[in-house]
Short mmCIF file of C-alpha atoms in Angstrom, two decimals:
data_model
loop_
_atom_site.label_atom_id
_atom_site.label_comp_id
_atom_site.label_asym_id
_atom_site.label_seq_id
_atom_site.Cartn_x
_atom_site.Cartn_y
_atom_site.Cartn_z
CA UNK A 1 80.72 132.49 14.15
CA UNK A 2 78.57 134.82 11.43
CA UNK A 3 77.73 133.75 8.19
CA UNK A 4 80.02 136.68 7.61
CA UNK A 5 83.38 134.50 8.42
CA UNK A 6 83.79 136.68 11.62
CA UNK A 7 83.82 135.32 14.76
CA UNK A 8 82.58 137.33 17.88
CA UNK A 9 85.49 136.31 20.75
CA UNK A 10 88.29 138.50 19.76
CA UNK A 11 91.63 138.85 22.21
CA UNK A 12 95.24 137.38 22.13
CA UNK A 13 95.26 134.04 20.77
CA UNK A 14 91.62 133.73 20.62
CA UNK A 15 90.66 131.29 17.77
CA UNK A 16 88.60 133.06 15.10
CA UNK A 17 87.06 130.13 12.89
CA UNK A 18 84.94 130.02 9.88
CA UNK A 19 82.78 126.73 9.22
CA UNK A 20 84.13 126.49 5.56
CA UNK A 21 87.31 128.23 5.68
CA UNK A 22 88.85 127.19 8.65
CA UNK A 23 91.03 129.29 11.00
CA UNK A 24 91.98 132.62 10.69
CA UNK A 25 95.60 133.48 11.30
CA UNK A 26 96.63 137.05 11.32
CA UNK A 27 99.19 139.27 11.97
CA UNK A 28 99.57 141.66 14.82
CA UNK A 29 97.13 144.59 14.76
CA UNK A 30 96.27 147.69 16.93
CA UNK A 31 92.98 149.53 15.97
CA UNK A 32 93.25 153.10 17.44
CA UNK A 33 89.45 154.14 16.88
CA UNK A 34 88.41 154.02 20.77
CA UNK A 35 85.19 153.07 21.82
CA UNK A 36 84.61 151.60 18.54
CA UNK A 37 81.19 150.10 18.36
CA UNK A 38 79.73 152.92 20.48
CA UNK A 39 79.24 156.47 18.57
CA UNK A 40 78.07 158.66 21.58
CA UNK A 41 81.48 157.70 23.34
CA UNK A 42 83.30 159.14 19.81
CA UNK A 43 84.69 162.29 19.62
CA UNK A 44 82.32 164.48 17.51
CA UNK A 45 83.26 166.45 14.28
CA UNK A 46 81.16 169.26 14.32
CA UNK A 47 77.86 168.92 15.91
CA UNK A 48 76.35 165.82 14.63
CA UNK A 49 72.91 164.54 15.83
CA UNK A 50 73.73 161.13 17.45
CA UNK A 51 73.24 159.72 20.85
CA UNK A 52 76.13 162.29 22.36
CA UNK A 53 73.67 164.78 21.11
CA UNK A 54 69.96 165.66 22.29
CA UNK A 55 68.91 162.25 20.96
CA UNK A 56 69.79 159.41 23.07
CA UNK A 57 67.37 157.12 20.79
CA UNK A 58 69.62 157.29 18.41
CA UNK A 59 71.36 155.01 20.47
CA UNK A 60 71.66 151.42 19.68
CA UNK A 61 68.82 152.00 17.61
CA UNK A 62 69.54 148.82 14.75
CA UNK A 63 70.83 145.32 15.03
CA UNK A 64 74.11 145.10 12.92
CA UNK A 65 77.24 142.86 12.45
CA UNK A 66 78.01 142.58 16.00
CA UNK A 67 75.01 142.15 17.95
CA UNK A 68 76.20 138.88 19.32
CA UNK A 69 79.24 140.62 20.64
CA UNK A 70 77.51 143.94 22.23
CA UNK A 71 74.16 142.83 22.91
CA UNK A 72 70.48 142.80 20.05
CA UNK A 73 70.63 146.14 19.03
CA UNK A 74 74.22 147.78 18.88
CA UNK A 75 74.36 150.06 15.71
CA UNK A 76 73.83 153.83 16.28
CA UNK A 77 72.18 156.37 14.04
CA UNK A 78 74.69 159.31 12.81
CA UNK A 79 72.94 162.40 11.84
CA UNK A 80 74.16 165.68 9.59
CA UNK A 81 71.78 168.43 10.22
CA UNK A 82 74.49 171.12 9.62
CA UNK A 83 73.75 172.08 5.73
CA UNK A 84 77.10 174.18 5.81
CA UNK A 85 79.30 171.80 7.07
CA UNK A 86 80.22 168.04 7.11
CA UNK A 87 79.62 166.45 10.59
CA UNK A 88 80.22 163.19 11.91
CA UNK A 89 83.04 161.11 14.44
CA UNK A 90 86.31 160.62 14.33
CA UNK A 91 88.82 158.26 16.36
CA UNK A 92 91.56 158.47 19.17
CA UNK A 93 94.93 159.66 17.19
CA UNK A 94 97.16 156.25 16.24
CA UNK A 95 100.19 158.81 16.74
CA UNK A 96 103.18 160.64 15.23
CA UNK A 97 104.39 157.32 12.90
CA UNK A 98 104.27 157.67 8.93
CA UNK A 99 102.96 155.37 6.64
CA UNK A 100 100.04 153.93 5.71
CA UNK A 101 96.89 153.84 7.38
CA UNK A 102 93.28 152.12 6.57
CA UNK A 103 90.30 153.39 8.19
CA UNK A 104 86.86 151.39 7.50
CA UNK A 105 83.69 151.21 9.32
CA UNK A 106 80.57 149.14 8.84
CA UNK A 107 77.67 151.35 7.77
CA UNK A 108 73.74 150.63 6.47
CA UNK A 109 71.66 153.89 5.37
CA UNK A 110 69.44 155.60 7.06
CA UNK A 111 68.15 158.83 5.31
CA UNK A 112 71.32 159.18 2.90
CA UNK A 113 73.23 156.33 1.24
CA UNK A 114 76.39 158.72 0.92
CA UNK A 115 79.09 158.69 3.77
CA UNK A 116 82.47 159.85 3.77
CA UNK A 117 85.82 158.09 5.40
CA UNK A 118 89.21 159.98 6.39
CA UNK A 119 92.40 159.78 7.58
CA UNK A 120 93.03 163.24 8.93
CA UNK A 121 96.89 164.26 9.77
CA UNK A 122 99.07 167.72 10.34
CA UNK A 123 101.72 165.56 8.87
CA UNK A 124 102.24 165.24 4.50
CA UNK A 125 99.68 162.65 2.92
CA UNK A 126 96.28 161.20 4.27
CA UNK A 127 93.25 162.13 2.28
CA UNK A 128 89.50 161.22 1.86
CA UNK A 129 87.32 158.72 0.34
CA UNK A 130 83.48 158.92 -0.12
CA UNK A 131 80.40 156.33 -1.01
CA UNK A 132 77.06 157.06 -2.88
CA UNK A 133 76.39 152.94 -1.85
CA UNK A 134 74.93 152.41 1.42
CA UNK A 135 71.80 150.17 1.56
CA UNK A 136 70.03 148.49 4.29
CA UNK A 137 72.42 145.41 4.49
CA UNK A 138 75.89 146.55 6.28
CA UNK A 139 78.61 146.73 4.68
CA UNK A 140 82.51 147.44 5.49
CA UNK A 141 83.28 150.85 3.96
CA UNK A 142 87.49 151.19 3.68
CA UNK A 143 89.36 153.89 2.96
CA UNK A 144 93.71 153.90 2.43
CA UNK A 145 94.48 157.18 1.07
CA UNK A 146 98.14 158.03 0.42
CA UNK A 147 100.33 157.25 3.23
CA UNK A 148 101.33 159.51 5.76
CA UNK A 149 104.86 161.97 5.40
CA UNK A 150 106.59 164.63 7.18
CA UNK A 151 106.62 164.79 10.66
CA UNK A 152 102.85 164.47 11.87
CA UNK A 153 102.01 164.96 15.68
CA UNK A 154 98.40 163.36 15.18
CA UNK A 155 96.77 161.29 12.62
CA UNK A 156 93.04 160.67 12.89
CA UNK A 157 90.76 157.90 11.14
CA UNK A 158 87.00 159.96 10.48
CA UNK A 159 83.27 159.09 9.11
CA UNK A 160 81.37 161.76 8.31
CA UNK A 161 77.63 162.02 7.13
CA UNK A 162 77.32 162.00 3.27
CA UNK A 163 79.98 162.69 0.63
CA UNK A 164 79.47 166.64 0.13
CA UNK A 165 78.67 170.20 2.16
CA UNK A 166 75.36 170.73 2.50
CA UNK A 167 74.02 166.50 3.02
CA UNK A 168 71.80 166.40 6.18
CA UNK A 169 70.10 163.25 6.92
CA UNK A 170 71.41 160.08 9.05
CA UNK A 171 73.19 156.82 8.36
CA UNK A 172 73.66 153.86 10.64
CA UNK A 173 76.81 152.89 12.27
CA UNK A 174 78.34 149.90 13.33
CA UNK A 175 82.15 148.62 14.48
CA UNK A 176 84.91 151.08 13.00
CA UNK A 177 89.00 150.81 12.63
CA UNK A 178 91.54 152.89 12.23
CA UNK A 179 94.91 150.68 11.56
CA UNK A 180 98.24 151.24 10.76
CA UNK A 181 98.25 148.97 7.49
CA UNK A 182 97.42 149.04 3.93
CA UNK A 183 94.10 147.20 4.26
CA UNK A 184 91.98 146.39 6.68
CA UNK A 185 92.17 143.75 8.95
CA UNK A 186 89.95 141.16 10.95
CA UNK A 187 87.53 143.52 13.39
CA UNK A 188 88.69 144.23 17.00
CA UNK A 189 86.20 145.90 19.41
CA UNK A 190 88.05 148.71 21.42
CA UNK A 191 86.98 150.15 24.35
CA UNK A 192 88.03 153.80 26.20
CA UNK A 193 91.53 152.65 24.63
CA UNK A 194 93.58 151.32 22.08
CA UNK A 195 92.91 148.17 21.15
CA UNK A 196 95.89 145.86 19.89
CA UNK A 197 95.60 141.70 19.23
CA UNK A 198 99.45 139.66 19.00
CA UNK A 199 99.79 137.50 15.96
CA UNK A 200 97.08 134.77 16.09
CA UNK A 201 99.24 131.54 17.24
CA UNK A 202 97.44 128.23 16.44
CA UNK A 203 99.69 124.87 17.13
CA UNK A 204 98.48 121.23 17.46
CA UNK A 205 101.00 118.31 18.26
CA UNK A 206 102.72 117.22 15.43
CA UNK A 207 102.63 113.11 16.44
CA UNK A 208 101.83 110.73 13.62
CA UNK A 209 103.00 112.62 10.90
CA UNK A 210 105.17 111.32 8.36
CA UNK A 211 108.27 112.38 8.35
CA UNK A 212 110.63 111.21 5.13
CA UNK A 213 107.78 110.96 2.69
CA UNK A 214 104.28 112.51 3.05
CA UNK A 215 101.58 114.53 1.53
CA UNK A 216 99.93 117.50 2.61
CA UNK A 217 96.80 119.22 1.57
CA UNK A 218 94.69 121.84 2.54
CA UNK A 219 93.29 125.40 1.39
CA UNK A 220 94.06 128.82 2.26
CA UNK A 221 91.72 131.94 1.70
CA UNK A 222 93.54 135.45 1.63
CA UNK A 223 92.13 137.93 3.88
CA UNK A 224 93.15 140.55 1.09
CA UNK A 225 94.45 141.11 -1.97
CA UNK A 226 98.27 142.11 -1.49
CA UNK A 227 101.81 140.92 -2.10
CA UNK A 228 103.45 139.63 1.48
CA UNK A 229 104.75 137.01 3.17
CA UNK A 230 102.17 134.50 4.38
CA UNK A 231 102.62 131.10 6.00
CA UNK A 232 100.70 128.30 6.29
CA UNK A 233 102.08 125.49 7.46
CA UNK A 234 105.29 124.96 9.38
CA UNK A 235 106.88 122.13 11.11
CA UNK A 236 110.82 122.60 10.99
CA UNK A 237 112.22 122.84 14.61
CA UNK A 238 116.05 122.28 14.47
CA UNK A 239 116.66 122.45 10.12
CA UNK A 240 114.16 119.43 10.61
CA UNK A 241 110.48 119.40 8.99
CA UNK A 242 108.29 120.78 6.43
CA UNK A 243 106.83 124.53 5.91
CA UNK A 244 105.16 126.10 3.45
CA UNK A 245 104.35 129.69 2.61
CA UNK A 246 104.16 132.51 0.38
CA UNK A 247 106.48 135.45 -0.96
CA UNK A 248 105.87 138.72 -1.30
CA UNK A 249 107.38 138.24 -4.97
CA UNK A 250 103.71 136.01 -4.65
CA UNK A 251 105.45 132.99 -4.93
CA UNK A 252 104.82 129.81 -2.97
CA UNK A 253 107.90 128.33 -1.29
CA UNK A 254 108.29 124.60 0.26
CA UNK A 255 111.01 124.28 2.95
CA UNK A 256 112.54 120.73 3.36
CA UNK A 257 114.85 120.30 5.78
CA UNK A 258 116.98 117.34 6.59
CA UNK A 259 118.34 118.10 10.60
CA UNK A 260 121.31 119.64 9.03
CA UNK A 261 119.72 122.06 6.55
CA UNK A 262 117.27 123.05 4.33
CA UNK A 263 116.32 123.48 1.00
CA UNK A 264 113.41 125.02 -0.79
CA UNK A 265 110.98 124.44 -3.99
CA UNK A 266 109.84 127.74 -5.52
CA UNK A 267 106.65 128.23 -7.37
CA UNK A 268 106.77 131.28 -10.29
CA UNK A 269 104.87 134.64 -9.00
CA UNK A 270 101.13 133.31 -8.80
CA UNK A 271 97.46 135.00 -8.21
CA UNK A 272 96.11 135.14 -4.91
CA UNK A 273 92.61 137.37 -4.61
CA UNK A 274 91.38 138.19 -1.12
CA UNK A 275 88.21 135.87 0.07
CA UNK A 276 89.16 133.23 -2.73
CA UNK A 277 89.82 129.32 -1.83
CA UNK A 278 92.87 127.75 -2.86
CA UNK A 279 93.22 124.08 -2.58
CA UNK A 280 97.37 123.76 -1.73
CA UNK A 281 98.80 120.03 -1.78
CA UNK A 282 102.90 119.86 -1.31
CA UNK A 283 104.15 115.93 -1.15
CA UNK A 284 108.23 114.95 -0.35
CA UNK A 285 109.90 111.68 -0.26
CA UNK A 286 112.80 109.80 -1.93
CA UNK A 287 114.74 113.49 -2.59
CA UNK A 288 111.58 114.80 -4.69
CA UNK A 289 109.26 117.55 -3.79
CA UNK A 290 106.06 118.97 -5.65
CA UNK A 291 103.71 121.61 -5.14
CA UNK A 292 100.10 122.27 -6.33
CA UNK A 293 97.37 124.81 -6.52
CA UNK A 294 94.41 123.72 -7.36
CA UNK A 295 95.45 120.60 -8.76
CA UNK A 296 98.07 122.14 -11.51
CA UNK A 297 101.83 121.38 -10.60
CA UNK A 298 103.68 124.97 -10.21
CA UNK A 299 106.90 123.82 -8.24
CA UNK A 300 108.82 120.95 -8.47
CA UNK A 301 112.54 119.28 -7.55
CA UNK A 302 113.19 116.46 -8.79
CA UNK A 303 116.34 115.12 -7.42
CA UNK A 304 118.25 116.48 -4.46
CA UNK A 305 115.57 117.81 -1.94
CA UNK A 306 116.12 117.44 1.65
CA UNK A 307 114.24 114.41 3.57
CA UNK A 308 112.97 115.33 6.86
CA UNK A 309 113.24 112.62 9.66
CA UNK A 310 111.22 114.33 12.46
CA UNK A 311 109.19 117.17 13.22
CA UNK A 312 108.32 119.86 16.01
CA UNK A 313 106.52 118.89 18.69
CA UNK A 314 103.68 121.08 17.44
CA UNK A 315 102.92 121.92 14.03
CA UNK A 316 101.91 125.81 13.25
CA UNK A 317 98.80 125.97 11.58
CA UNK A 318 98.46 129.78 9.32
CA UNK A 319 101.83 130.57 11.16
CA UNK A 320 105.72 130.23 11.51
CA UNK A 321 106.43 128.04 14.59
CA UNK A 322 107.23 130.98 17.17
CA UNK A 323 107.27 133.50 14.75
CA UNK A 324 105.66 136.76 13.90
CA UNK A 325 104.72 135.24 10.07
CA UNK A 326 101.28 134.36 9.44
CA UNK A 327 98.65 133.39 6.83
CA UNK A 328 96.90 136.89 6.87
CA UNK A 329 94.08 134.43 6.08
CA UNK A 330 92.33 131.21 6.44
CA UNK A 331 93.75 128.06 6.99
CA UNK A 332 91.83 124.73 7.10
CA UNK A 333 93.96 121.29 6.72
CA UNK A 334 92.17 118.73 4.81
CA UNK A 335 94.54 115.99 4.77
CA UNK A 336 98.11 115.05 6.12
CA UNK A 337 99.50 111.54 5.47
CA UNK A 338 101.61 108.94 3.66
CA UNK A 339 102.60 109.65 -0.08
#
């Protein structure tokens, strides 16, 4: 694991841990730019001068993120030397679907510290994004333009060398994504296709929890700033058990349930920024449930609330128990036991 937060095994189910934040459940992705941490096997825009061109050094010429993955020296040089026209790479199409896309790419400067980032479609929508920023530390570059209309046949994710006509110079290229979504999500390396993960499953057996009264605490990092649903902790098999997770009102919502039904404690909308810690703690027992974030109370009920008697098998950790719900985050448990 990089200092980072992103782990270098990625595939179905594959754990993706951070040291301090814990695991990293997500929900299912596909990234559509082929080939993605390799420019020369890219499809060009224009003529630009990388290692498809007449300059194979250009090839692999920097260690980046993901030289643990691909090998010391994995980032390629992408070079403009067209003054009348932008040049640059651009991925496999993700299709004829509307909606919103998100295409980002980790870049470092070479000759220019200006880039530019598309989403390219014959359909309504898409649009462009540019950077003046790039410096010699890489950096994810995103771009989610307004969504995609009409009735597009293609839609294309592109980087392109500086933000204007008439730029020349190079910058340095690392991992890129093109993703159906409205942010960015974890990296996955693609190959000559398509690249798609299922939603990260991570369960561990549930024996020796406490069942009518306990306390749970642990933290949860956002991968991004948005409004969804996002769970992080689930052990109801059968209306029996305990779960906890988020709204997309931005609420957080504990689920008793009692092997007959369930019933919930409902936080007010809250904050939750991408990349910050929150320390969660939910207890139960004796009809009574409370909820905290960061050590203020923000849900309560104080009579009535179900009393589990036994759990799954397997407790979902950053996911719904055989569901497609997930943290979209990090997950680390810090504590489970009696009230």
């Amino acid at each position: 694991v990089s200092s980072d937060a992103y782990a270098y095994a990625w595939g179905n189910h594959a754990p993706r841990v951070h040291p301090t934040y814990g695991l990293l459940s997500y929900v299912a992705q596909t990234n559509y730019w082929t080939n993605s941490l390799d420019v020369s096997a890219q499809t060009d825009v224009g003529t630009p001068t990388d290692c498809a061109a007449a300059t194979p050094a250009n090839c692999n010429s920097a260690s980046a993120v993901f030289s643990r993955y691909a090998g010391a020296a994995e980032a390629d040089t992408l070079g403009d030397d067209d003054a009348a026209a932008l040049e640059g790479v651009q991925s496999a199409t993700a299709g004829t679907a509307t909606g919103s896309y998100t295409v980002s790419c980790y870049l470092a400067s070479g000759t220019l510290t200006d880039y530019t980032l598309k989403v390219v479609t014959d359909g309504t929508g898409g649009g462009t994004c540019t950077g003046t920023d790039l410096s010699a530390t890489y950096a994810r570059k995103t771009c989610t333009p307004t969504a995609v209309g009409g009735a597009p046949t293609y839609v294309y994710g592109q980087l392109l060398v500086g933000d204007a006509v008439g730029d020349t110079g190079t910058i340095l290229v690392s991992e890129c994504q093109l993703e159906k979504a409205t942010v960015a999500g974890p990296p996955i390396v693609c190959s000559a296709s398509a690249c798609a993960t299922v939603v990260d499953q991570h369960l561990k057996p549930s024996t020796g929890y406490p069942t009518t009264s306990g306390r749970v605490q642990l933290t949860y990092t956002p991968w991004a700033t948005s409004a969804t649903v996002r769970c992080l902790f689930d052990t109801i098999a059968s209306n029996n058990g305990v779960r906890l997770c988020t709204a997309a009102d931005n609420t957080l919502v504990l689920t008793l349930g009692d092997g007959s039904a369930t019933g919930t404690t409902t936080s007010g909308a809250l904050t939750w920024t991408g990349g910050t810690a929150y320390v969660l703690e939910f207890d139960w027992g004796g009809g009574t449930a409370f909820v905290r974030k960061d050590g203020a109370l923000v849900a309560s009920t104080v009579t009535g609330a179900k009393v589990p008697t036994a759990h799954a098998a397997n407790v979902g950790i950053g996911q719904v128990i055989g569901g497609t719900s997930s943290a979209n985050g990090w997950v680390k448990v810090l504590s489970v036991g009696g009230r």
